[in-house]
Coordinates of C-alpha atoms in Angstrom, one line a residue:
M1 CA 76.0 91.8 64.4
S2 CA 76.7 92.1 60.7
V3 CA 74.1 93.5 58.3
L4 CA 73.1 91.8 55.1
N5 CA 70.7 93.6 52.8
P6 CA 67.3 91.9 52.3
L7 CA 66.6 89.6 49.4
P8 CA 64.9 91.2 46.3
S9 CA 61.5 89.6 45.5
P10 CA 60.6 88.2 43.2
A11 CA 64.0 86.8 42.3
L12 CA 65.4 87.4 38.9
A13 CA 66.3 84.4 36.8
E14 CA 69.5 85.9 35.4
G15 CA 72.0 88.6 36.0
P16 CA 73.8 90.1 39.0
D17 CA 70.6 90.3 41.1
A18 CA 70.0 86.6 40.7
L19 CA 73.6 85.8 41.7
R20 CA 73.2 88.1 44.7
E21 CA 70.0 86.4 45.8
R22 CA 71.6 82.9 45.5
G23 CA 74.7 84.1 47.4
L24 CA 72.6 85.5 50.3
G25 CA 70.6 82.2 50.4
L26 CA 73.9 80.2 50.6
A27 CA 75.2 82.6 53.3
R28 CA 72.1 81.9 55.5
E29 CA 72.9 78.2 55.2
K30 CA 76.6 79.0 56.2
R31 CA 77.9 77.7 52.9
W32 CA 80.4 80.5 52.8
G33 CA 82.6 79.4 50.0
E34 CA 79.8 79.0 47.5
A35 CA 78.2 82.3 48.8
Q36 CA 81.5 84.1 48.2
A37 CA 81.7 82.8 44.6
C38 CA 78.2 84.0 43.8
L39 CA 78.7 87.4 45.3
E40 CA 82.1 87.9 43.7
E41 CA 80.6 87.3 40.3
A42 CA 77.7 89.7 41.2
V43 CA 80.2 92.4 42.1
R44 CA 82.2 91.7 38.9
R45 CA 79.0 92.2 36.8
R46 CA 77.9 95.3 38.8
P47 CA 81.0 97.0 40.2
D48 CA 79.2 100.2 41.1
S49 CA 76.8 98.4 43.6
A50 CA 77.6 99.4 47.2
E51 CA 75.1 96.8 48.5
M52 CA 76.8 93.9 46.7
R53 CA 80.2 94.9 48.0
N54 CA 78.8 95.2 51.5
N55 CA 77.3 91.7 51.2
L56 CA 80.5 90.2 49.9
G57 CA 82.4 91.8 52.8
V58 CA 80.1 90.2 55.3
V59 CA 80.6 86.7 53.8
L60 CA 84.4 87.3 53.8
S61 CA 84.3 88.4 57.4
E62 CA 82.4 85.3 58.4
Q63 CA 85.3 83.3 57.1
G64 CA 87.7 85.3 59.2
R65 CA 89.1 87.1 56.1
R66 CA 88.8 90.5 57.9
T67 CA 91.3 92.5 55.8
E68 CA 89.6 91.5 52.5
A69 CA 86.3 92.2 54.1
L70 CA 87.4 95.7 55.2
A71 CA 88.5 96.5 51.6
C72 CA 84.9 95.6 50.5
F73 CA 83.3 97.8 53.1
D74 CA 85.7 100.7 52.2
E75 CA 84.8 100.4 48.5
A76 CA 81.1 100.3 49.4
L77 CA 81.5 103.5 51.3
R78 CA 83.5 105.1 48.5
L79 CA 80.5 104.4 46.3
E80 CA 77.9 105.4 48.9
P81 CA 79.5 107.4 51.8
D82 CA 76.3 107.5 53.9
Y83 CA 75.7 103.8 54.0
P84 CA 75.0 102.9 57.6
H85 CA 75.1 99.1 57.2
A86 CA 78.5 99.3 55.5
L87 CA 79.8 101.6 58.3
Q88 CA 78.6 99.1 61.0
N89 CA 80.1 96.1 59.2
R90 CA 83.3 98.1 58.7
G91 CA 83.4 98.7 62.4
N92 CA 83.0 95.0 63.1
A93 CA 86.0 94.2 60.8
L94 CA 88.1 96.9 62.3
R95 CA 87.4 95.6 65.8
H96 CA 88.4 92.1 64.9
L97 CA 91.6 93.4 63.4
G98 CA 92.4 95.1 66.7
R99 CA 91.8 98.6 65.4
H100 CA 89.5 99.6 68.2
E101 CA 89.7 103.4 67.9
D102 CA 88.9 103.2 64.2
A103 CA 86.0 100.8 64.9
V104 CA 84.5 103.3 67.4
A105 CA 84.7 106.1 64.8
S106 CA 83.0 103.9 62.2
Y107 CA 80.2 102.9 64.6
E108 CA 79.7 106.5 65.7
Q109 CA 79.3 107.6 62.0
A110 CA 76.8 104.8 61.5
L111 CA 74.8 106.0 64.5
R112 CA 74.7 109.6 63.2
L113 CA 72.9 108.2 60.2
Q114 CA 70.7 105.7 62.1
P115 CA 70.6 107.0 65.7
E116 CA 67.9 104.4 66.7
S117 CA 69.9 101.3 65.7
A118 CA 70.2 99.1 68.8
D119 CA 72.7 96.8 67.1
T120 CA 75.0 99.6 66.3
C121 CA 74.8 100.9 69.8
N122 CA 75.6 97.4 71.1
N123 CA 78.6 97.0 68.7
L124 CA 79.9 100.5 69.7
G125 CA 79.7 99.4 73.3
I126 CA 81.7 96.3 72.6
A127 CA 84.4 98.4 70.9
L128 CA 84.5 100.7 74.0
L129 CA 84.9 97.6 76.2
D130 CA 87.9 96.6 74.0
L131 CA 89.4 100.0 74.8
K132 CA 88.9 99.5 78.5
R133 CA 86.3 102.3 78.7
P134 CA 83.5 100.4 80.5
K135 CA 81.6 103.4 81.7
E136 CA 81.1 104.7 78.2
A137 CA 80.4 101.2 77.0
G138 CA 77.6 100.8 79.6
E139 CA 76.0 104.1 78.3
R140 CA 75.9 102.6 74.8
F141 CA 74.4 99.3 76.0
R142 CA 71.7 101.3 77.9
Q143 CA 71.0 103.3 74.7
A144 CA 70.6 100.1 72.8
L145 CA 68.1 98.8 75.4
R146 CA 66.1 102.1 75.1
W147 CA 65.6 101.4 71.4
Q148 CA 65.1 97.6 71.9
P149 CA 64.3 96.6 75.5
D150 CA 64.5 92.9 74.7
H151 CA 68.0 93.0 73.1
P152 CA 69.6 90.0 74.7
E153 CA 73.2 90.8 73.7
A154 CA 73.0 94.4 75.0
H155 CA 71.6 93.1 78.4
N156 CA 74.5 90.7 78.7
N157 CA 77.1 93.2 77.6
L158 CA 75.8 95.7 80.1
G159 CA 76.6 93.2 82.8
V160 CA 80.1 92.9 81.4
A161 CA 80.6 96.6 81.5
L162 CA 79.3 96.9 85.0
A163 CA 81.7 94.0 86.1
E164 CA 84.6 95.8 84.5
E165 CA 83.7 98.9 86.4
G166 CA 83.9 96.9 89.6
R167 CA 80.1 97.0 90.0
V168 CA 80.0 93.2 90.2
A169 CA 76.8 93.0 92.3
E170 CA 74.9 95.0 89.7
A171 CA 76.4 92.8 87.0
T172 CA 75.3 89.7 88.8
A173 CA 71.7 91.0 88.9
I174 CA 71.8 91.8 85.2
Y175 CA 73.0 88.3 84.3
R176 CA 70.3 86.7 86.4
Q177 CA 67.8 88.9 84.7
V178 CA 69.0 87.8 81.2
L179 CA 68.9 84.1 82.3
R180 CA 65.3 84.4 83.3
H181 CA 64.5 85.1 79.6
R182 CA 67.3 83.1 78.0
P183 CA 68.1 80.2 80.3
R184 CA 70.1 78.4 77.6
S185 CA 72.6 81.2 77.1
A186 CA 75.9 79.6 77.7
E187 CA 77.7 83.0 77.5
T188 CA 75.5 84.5 80.2
H189 CA 76.0 81.5 82.5
N190 CA 79.8 82.0 82.0
N191 CA 79.6 85.7 82.6
L192 CA 77.5 85.1 85.8
G193 CA 80.2 82.7 86.9
V194 CA 82.9 85.4 86.4
A195 CA 80.9 87.9 88.4
L196 CA 80.4 85.4 91.3
A197 CA 84.0 84.5 91.3
A198 CA 84.9 88.2 91.6
Q199 CA 82.8 88.2 94.8
K200 CA 84.7 85.1 96.0
Q201 CA 81.6 82.9 95.6
F202 CA 83.7 80.2 93.8
G203 CA 81.4 77.2 94.5
E204 CA 78.4 78.9 92.9
A205 CA 80.7 80.2 90.0
I206 CA 81.7 76.6 89.3
G207 CA 78.1 75.7 89.0
C208 CA 77.5 78.4 86.5
Y209 CA 80.5 77.3 84.4
D210 CA 79.2 73.7 84.6
R211 CA 75.8 74.8 83.2
A212 CA 77.5 76.8 80.4
L213 CA 79.5 73.7 79.5
E214 CA 76.3 71.5 79.5
L215 CA 74.9 73.9 76.9
R216 CA 78.1 74.3 75.0
P217 CA 80.8 71.6 75.7
D218 CA 83.3 73.2 73.4
Y219 CA 83.3 76.5 75.2
A220 CA 87.0 77.0 75.9
E221 CA 86.6 80.2 77.9
A222 CA 84.2 78.5 80.3
H223 CA 86.6 75.6 80.8
S224 CA 89.4 78.2 81.5
N225 CA 87.2 80.2 84.0
R226 CA 86.2 76.9 85.7
G227 CA 89.8 76.1 86.1
N228 CA 90.5 79.4 87.8
A229 CA 87.6 78.9 90.2
L230 CA 88.7 75.4 91.0
R231 CA 92.2 76.7 91.7
Q232 CA 90.7 79.3 94.1
E233 CA 89.0 76.4 95.9
G234 CA 92.3 74.6 96.2
R235 CA 91.2 71.8 93.8
L236 CA 94.4 71.9 91.8
P237 CA 94.3 68.6 89.9
E238 CA 90.7 69.4 88.7
A239 CA 91.8 72.9 87.8
Q240 CA 94.6 71.6 85.7
A241 CA 92.3 69.2 83.9
A242 CA 89.8 72.0 83.1
L243 CA 92.5 74.3 81.8
E244 CA 94.1 71.5 79.7
Q245 CA 90.6 70.9 78.2
A246 CA 90.4 74.6 77.4
L247 CA 93.7 74.3 75.5
R248 CA 92.7 71.1 73.7
L249 CA 89.7 73.1 72.3
S250 CA 91.6 76.3 71.7
P251 CA 95.4 75.7 71.6
R252 CA 96.1 79.4 70.9
Y253 CA 94.2 80.6 73.9
A254 CA 97.0 82.6 75.6
E255 CA 95.0 83.4 78.8
A256 CA 94.4 79.7 79.4
H257 CA 98.1 79.0 79.1
N258 CA 98.7 81.7 81.7
N259 CA 96.0 80.3 84.0
L260 CA 97.5 76.8 83.6
A261 CA 100.9 78.2 84.5
I262 CA 99.5 79.6 87.7
V263 CA 98.2 76.1 88.6
H264 CA 101.6 74.6 87.9
V265 CA 103.1 77.2 90.3
K266 CA 100.6 76.3 93.0
Q267 CA 101.6 72.6 92.6
G268 CA 105.3 73.5 92.8
D269 CA 106.0 72.7 89.2
T270 CA 108.1 75.7 88.2
R271 CA 109.4 74.1 85.0
G272 CA 105.8 73.4 83.8
A273 CA 104.8 77.0 84.8
L274 CA 107.6 78.5 82.8
A275 CA 106.7 76.5 79.7
S276 CA 103.1 77.6 79.9
Y277 CA 104.0 81.3 80.5
G278 CA 106.4 81.0 77.6
E279 CA 103.6 79.8 75.3
A280 CA 101.3 82.5 76.5
V281 CA 103.7 85.3 75.6
R282 CA 104.6 83.6 72.3
L283 CA 101.0 83.8 71.3
L284 CA 100.3 87.2 72.8
P285 CA 103.7 89.1 73.0
D286 CA 102.2 92.1 74.8
Y287 CA 100.5 90.0 77.5
A288 CA 101.7 91.9 80.5
E289 CA 100.2 89.6 83.1
A290 CA 101.9 86.5 81.7
H291 CA 105.2 88.4 81.4
T292 CA 104.9 89.5 85.0
N293 CA 103.9 86.1 86.3
R294 CA 106.8 84.5 84.4
A295 CA 109.2 87.0 86.0
L296 CA 107.9 85.9 89.5
A297 CA 108.4 82.3 88.5
W298 CA 112.0 83.0 87.4
L299 CA 112.7 84.9 90.6
Q300 CA 111.2 82.2 92.7
S301 CA 113.5 79.6 91.0
G302 CA 116.5 81.9 91.6
D303 CA 116.9 82.9 88.0
F304 CA 117.5 86.6 88.7
E305 CA 119.2 87.2 85.4
Q306 CA 116.0 86.7 83.5
G307 CA 113.6 87.5 86.3
W308 CA 114.4 91.1 87.2
P309 CA 114.3 92.5 83.6
E310 CA 111.1 90.6 83.0
Y311 CA 109.6 92.0 86.2
E312 CA 109.5 95.5 84.5
W313 CA 106.4 94.3 82.6
R314 CA 104.5 95.0 85.8
W315 CA 104.2 98.6 84.8
R316 CA 102.0 97.6 81.9
M317 CA 99.4 96.0 84.2
K318 CA 96.4 98.0 85.2
E319 CA 97.2 97.6 88.9
L320 CA 100.3 99.7 88.7
V321 CA 100.5 103.1 87.0
P322 CA 104.0 104.4 86.0
R323 CA 104.9 107.6 87.7
S324 CA 105.7 110.8 85.9
L325 CA 108.6 112.6 87.6
P326 CA 110.7 115.6 86.5
A327 CA 113.9 113.6 86.2
P328 CA 115.1 110.5 84.4
R329 CA 114.7 107.0 85.9
W330 CA 118.0 105.5 87.1
E331 CA 118.5 102.1 85.5
G332 CA 122.1 101.5 86.6
G333 CA 125.4 103.3 86.0
P334 CA 127.4 105.9 88.0
L335 CA 125.8 107.8 90.8
E336 CA 128.7 109.7 92.3
G337 CA 127.5 113.2 93.3
Q338 CA 123.9 112.5 92.1
T339 CA 120.8 112.8 94.2
V340 CA 118.5 109.8 93.7
L341 CA 114.8 109.5 94.8
L342 CA 113.7 106.0 95.7
W343 CA 110.0 105.5 96.0
G344 CA 107.7 102.8 97.3
E345 CA 105.4 101.5 94.7
Q346 CA 103.5 98.6 96.4
G347 CA 102.6 97.5 99.9
L348 CA 104.2 98.2 103.3
G349 CA 105.9 94.8 103.4
D350 CA 107.5 95.4 100.0
T351 CA 108.8 98.8 101.2
L352 CA 110.3 97.2 104.3
Q353 CA 111.9 94.4 102.3
F354 CA 113.4 96.5 99.5
C355 CA 114.4 99.6 101.4
R356 CA 117.7 97.9 102.3
Y357 CA 118.9 98.6 98.8
A358 CA 119.2 102.3 99.7
A359 CA 122.5 101.6 101.4
L360 CA 124.0 100.2 98.2
L361 CA 123.3 103.5 96.4
R362 CA 124.8 105.5 99.1
E363 CA 128.0 103.4 98.9
R364 CA 128.1 104.4 95.2
G365 CA 128.3 108.1 96.2
A366 CA 124.7 109.0 95.8
T367 CA 122.6 111.3 98.1
V368 CA 119.6 109.0 98.7
L369 CA 116.1 110.3 99.2
L370 CA 113.5 107.6 100.2
E371 CA 109.8 108.3 99.8
A372 CA 107.6 105.9 101.7
P373 CA 104.0 105.6 103.1
A374 CA 103.7 108.3 105.7
A375 CA 102.9 105.7 108.5
L376 CA 106.3 104.1 107.9
V377 CA 108.4 107.3 107.9
P378 CA 109.3 107.3 111.7
L379 CA 110.5 103.7 111.5
L380 CA 112.4 104.1 108.3
R381 CA 114.3 107.2 109.7
R382 CA 116.3 104.6 111.6
L383 CA 117.3 102.9 108.3
D384 CA 121.0 103.0 107.3
G385 CA 121.2 104.4 103.7
P386 CA 118.9 107.3 102.9
Q387 CA 119.9 110.8 104.0
Q388 CA 116.3 111.8 104.0
V389 CA 113.0 109.9 104.4
L390 CA 109.9 111.6 102.9
P391 CA 106.2 110.9 103.3
Q392 CA 104.3 110.0 100.1
G393 CA 102.1 112.8 98.9
G394 CA 104.3 115.5 100.3
P395 CA 106.5 118.0 98.5
L396 CA 109.7 116.6 97.0
P397 CA 113.1 118.3 96.9
E398 CA 115.2 118.5 93.7
F399 CA 116.8 115.2 92.6
D400 CA 118.8 114.1 89.6
C401 CA 117.2 110.7 89.0
H402 CA 114.7 108.3 90.5
C403 CA 114.0 104.6 90.8
P404 CA 111.0 102.6 92.2
L405 CA 112.1 100.3 95.0
L406 CA 111.3 97.0 93.3
S407 CA 113.3 98.0 90.3
L408 CA 116.5 98.4 92.3
P409 CA 117.6 94.7 92.3
G410 CA 117.4 94.7 88.5
A411 CA 119.2 98.0 88.1
L412 CA 121.9 96.8 90.4
G413 CA 122.3 93.5 88.7
T414 CA 121.3 91.5 91.8
R415 CA 122.0 87.8 91.8
L416 CA 121.3 85.3 94.6
E417 CA 124.8 85.6 95.9
S418 CA 124.7 89.4 95.9
V419 CA 121.3 90.0 97.7
P420 CA 122.1 92.6 100.4
G421 CA 122.1 90.5 103.6
R422 CA 123.3 92.9 106.3
V423 CA 120.9 92.3 109.1
P424 CA 119.6 94.0 111.1
Y425 CA 119.1 97.0 108.8
L426 CA 116.2 98.4 111.0
S427 CA 116.1 98.8 114.7
A428 CA 113.6 99.7 117.4
E429 CA 113.6 103.0 119.3
P430 CA 115.6 102.6 122.6
E431 CA 112.8 103.9 124.9
R432 CA 110.1 101.7 123.4
L433 CA 112.5 98.8 123.6
R434 CA 113.0 99.4 127.3
L435 CA 109.3 99.8 128.0
W436 CA 108.2 96.7 126.2
G437 CA 111.0 94.7 127.7
E438 CA 109.6 95.5 131.1
R439 CA 106.1 94.6 130.1
L440 CA 107.0 91.3 128.6
A441 CA 109.5 90.2 131.2
A442 CA 106.7 88.7 133.3
L443 CA 105.6 86.3 130.5
P444 CA 106.9 82.8 131.2
G445 CA 108.4 80.3 128.7
I446 CA 109.3 80.7 125.1
K447 CA 107.6 83.8 123.7
V448 CA 106.2 83.2 120.2
G449 CA 104.6 86.2 118.4
I450 CA 101.8 85.3 116.0
A451 CA 99.8 87.1 113.4
W452 CA 97.3 85.4 111.1
Q453 CA 95.3 87.9 109.1
G454 CA 96.4 90.2 106.3
S455 CA 94.5 92.9 104.5
T456 CA 91.2 91.7 103.1
K457 CA 91.7 94.2 100.3
Y458 CA 94.5 92.0 98.8
A459 CA 93.1 89.8 96.1
G460 CA 95.1 86.8 97.3
D461 CA 94.3 87.2 101.0
G462 CA 92.2 84.0 101.1
H463 CA 95.4 82.0 100.2
R464 CA 97.8 83.6 102.7
S465 CA 95.8 84.4 105.9
I466 CA 95.7 81.6 108.4
P467 CA 92.6 81.1 110.7
L468 CA 93.7 81.5 114.3
R469 CA 92.4 78.0 115.2
H470 CA 95.4 76.5 113.4
F471 CA 97.7 77.9 116.0
E472 CA 96.2 75.9 118.8
A473 CA 98.6 73.0 118.4
L474 CA 101.5 75.5 118.8
A475 CA 99.8 77.0 121.9
R476 CA 99.7 73.6 123.6
V477 CA 103.4 72.9 123.2
P478 CA 104.8 72.7 126.7
G479 CA 106.7 75.9 127.7
V480 CA 105.3 78.0 124.8
R481 CA 103.4 81.3 125.4
L482 CA 101.8 82.9 122.3
V483 CA 101.8 86.6 121.9
S484 CA 99.3 88.1 119.5
L485 CA 100.6 90.9 117.3
Q486 CA 97.4 91.0 115.3
K487 CA 95.8 94.4 114.8
G488 CA 92.4 95.3 113.3
H489 CA 90.5 92.8 111.3
G490 CA 91.1 89.2 112.5
R491 CA 91.3 90.0 116.2
E492 CA 87.7 88.9 116.7
Q493 CA 89.0 85.3 116.3
L494 CA 90.6 85.6 119.7
D495 CA 87.2 85.2 121.3
A496 CA 87.3 81.5 120.2
A497 CA 90.8 81.0 121.6
A498 CA 89.7 81.5 125.3
G499 CA 90.7 78.0 126.1
W500 CA 94.4 78.4 125.3
A501 CA 96.8 81.1 126.5
V502 CA 97.4 84.0 124.1
E503 CA 98.7 87.3 125.3
D504 CA 96.9 89.9 123.2
L505 CA 99.0 93.0 122.5
G506 CA 97.1 94.1 119.4
E507 CA 95.3 97.1 120.6
R508 CA 98.3 98.4 122.6
L509 CA 100.6 98.4 119.6
D510 CA 101.5 101.3 117.4
E511 CA 98.9 103.7 118.6
S512 CA 101.3 106.6 118.7
G513 CA 104.3 107.7 116.6
G514 CA 103.9 105.6 113.5
A515 CA 103.4 102.1 112.1
F516 CA 105.4 99.2 113.6
L517 CA 107.3 101.3 116.2
D518 CA 105.9 99.3 119.1
T519 CA 105.8 96.1 117.2
A520 CA 109.5 96.5 116.4
A521 CA 110.3 96.8 120.1
V522 CA 108.1 93.8 121.0
L523 CA 109.7 91.7 118.3
A524 CA 113.1 92.3 119.9
H525 CA 111.9 90.6 123.0
L526 CA 110.4 87.5 121.4
D527 CA 112.0 84.2 120.7
L528 CA 110.1 83.4 117.5
V529 CA 107.6 84.9 115.1
V530 CA 105.1 82.8 113.2
T531 CA 103.0 84.9 110.7
S532 CA 101.2 84.7 107.4
D533 CA 102.8 86.6 104.5
T534 CA 102.3 90.1 105.7
A535 CA 104.4 93.2 106.4
L536 CA 105.2 91.7 109.9
A537 CA 107.3 89.0 108.3
H538 CA 109.4 91.5 106.4
L539 CA 109.8 93.6 109.6
A540 CA 111.0 90.6 111.6
G541 CA 113.5 89.9 108.8
A542 CA 114.7 93.5 108.8
L543 CA 115.2 93.4 112.6

């Protein structure tokens, strides 16, 4: 919230005060150009007035002329250093210019002068949100509400801070509370939709976006969010229409271009996706999510030359934190006589898929250390390539360089024709192989291993896991015997499959020794594996 100084009363007929009064009146009518002209003349006639410069800065800021506005606020503060309104307005201009740390400092100085200003507390909280410091932001919004319990923006922003902390249930409650008092707040309906979508309540989220758009049809962000929720519901043509509407309203909305690209990917339109990702990164060059998504689209289309370098943008996303290690990262080049540490950065399946690159480094003369999740270490000790397999979190020996596993294809210049394809590159333990061969020998027919449920912690699990009921048609193919490889969550669905033959191995698998040791031995005795996109698919490929 910007702060204009109150009108003098009674108004003077002539002079700078009269011009200032007329300018402020025009500003209240949003006649910004005329207001600016009056206030510029008032400043010209009274150049030593901090208040007039502050008011001119507000009018310039309302027209989007933030740099000129900032100069006005700076001059006002030169004339009157302890001027809290100018400090707050300066913070607003700095925030809009992307100078968030400077904005925080300006708001904090204003608060020292006016510690009970709810508006300044609220604005400081917004700047802290811009800096991805939601916990501190939440404290400032609560402070604003202590001074002004009915401050609607602070209530709404507190919900945003809680949502960014991952406390989406609390955020939902806050938004509902705000809507009881301000049912026509389009922004709060939109924010409630975002919180509900984060809890996978997409149908209700769409209802919130619809209400926001009834109140404000030109609300581009709500159109974009609605498109995302429709995509999550599998309603792709509607999702595309919503996102295209967001872009008609706001053509420079980089996030909407990214979201539209994701819909294109889901529809199999890689060319359209790449065009939209390209527009997103043109508008916002440091947009790590769009860069990373574009990398995946290039890789999916077989364009490894562009895809692997672009995939390094993943390290700028909040989900991945670059690792600090006491040696340089290997990005290609000679390795003869060098010790290189390879380390798993993502899930078990990614480790199983990309560990095959270790053999290529050994062929270059390197001593290869592979660090992997502890549960995988016994299985990976049977991998050809690394001289040593180390559990994550344990002590590391000395090494000359390191490389995350999913950066190896790029560092090695991998193209489609050079993907390492020596299969198998993993194998089952001979004794487990023998034991499971004996146990499975009695099963008749074609043995088909199945797994249907991935980790529910994965954000995209709803689009990859397959309800077990969809396997019934396969179970009823003559001569087929299904073998369940599912462990943990998802096995409860077997209760509903009592009418068709499924051999359940889940609780007998991998209870000793390490992850996938029994599963690997079982897979060797199966004729076919049908699974959702989980680590099991990568293990089957490796075997």
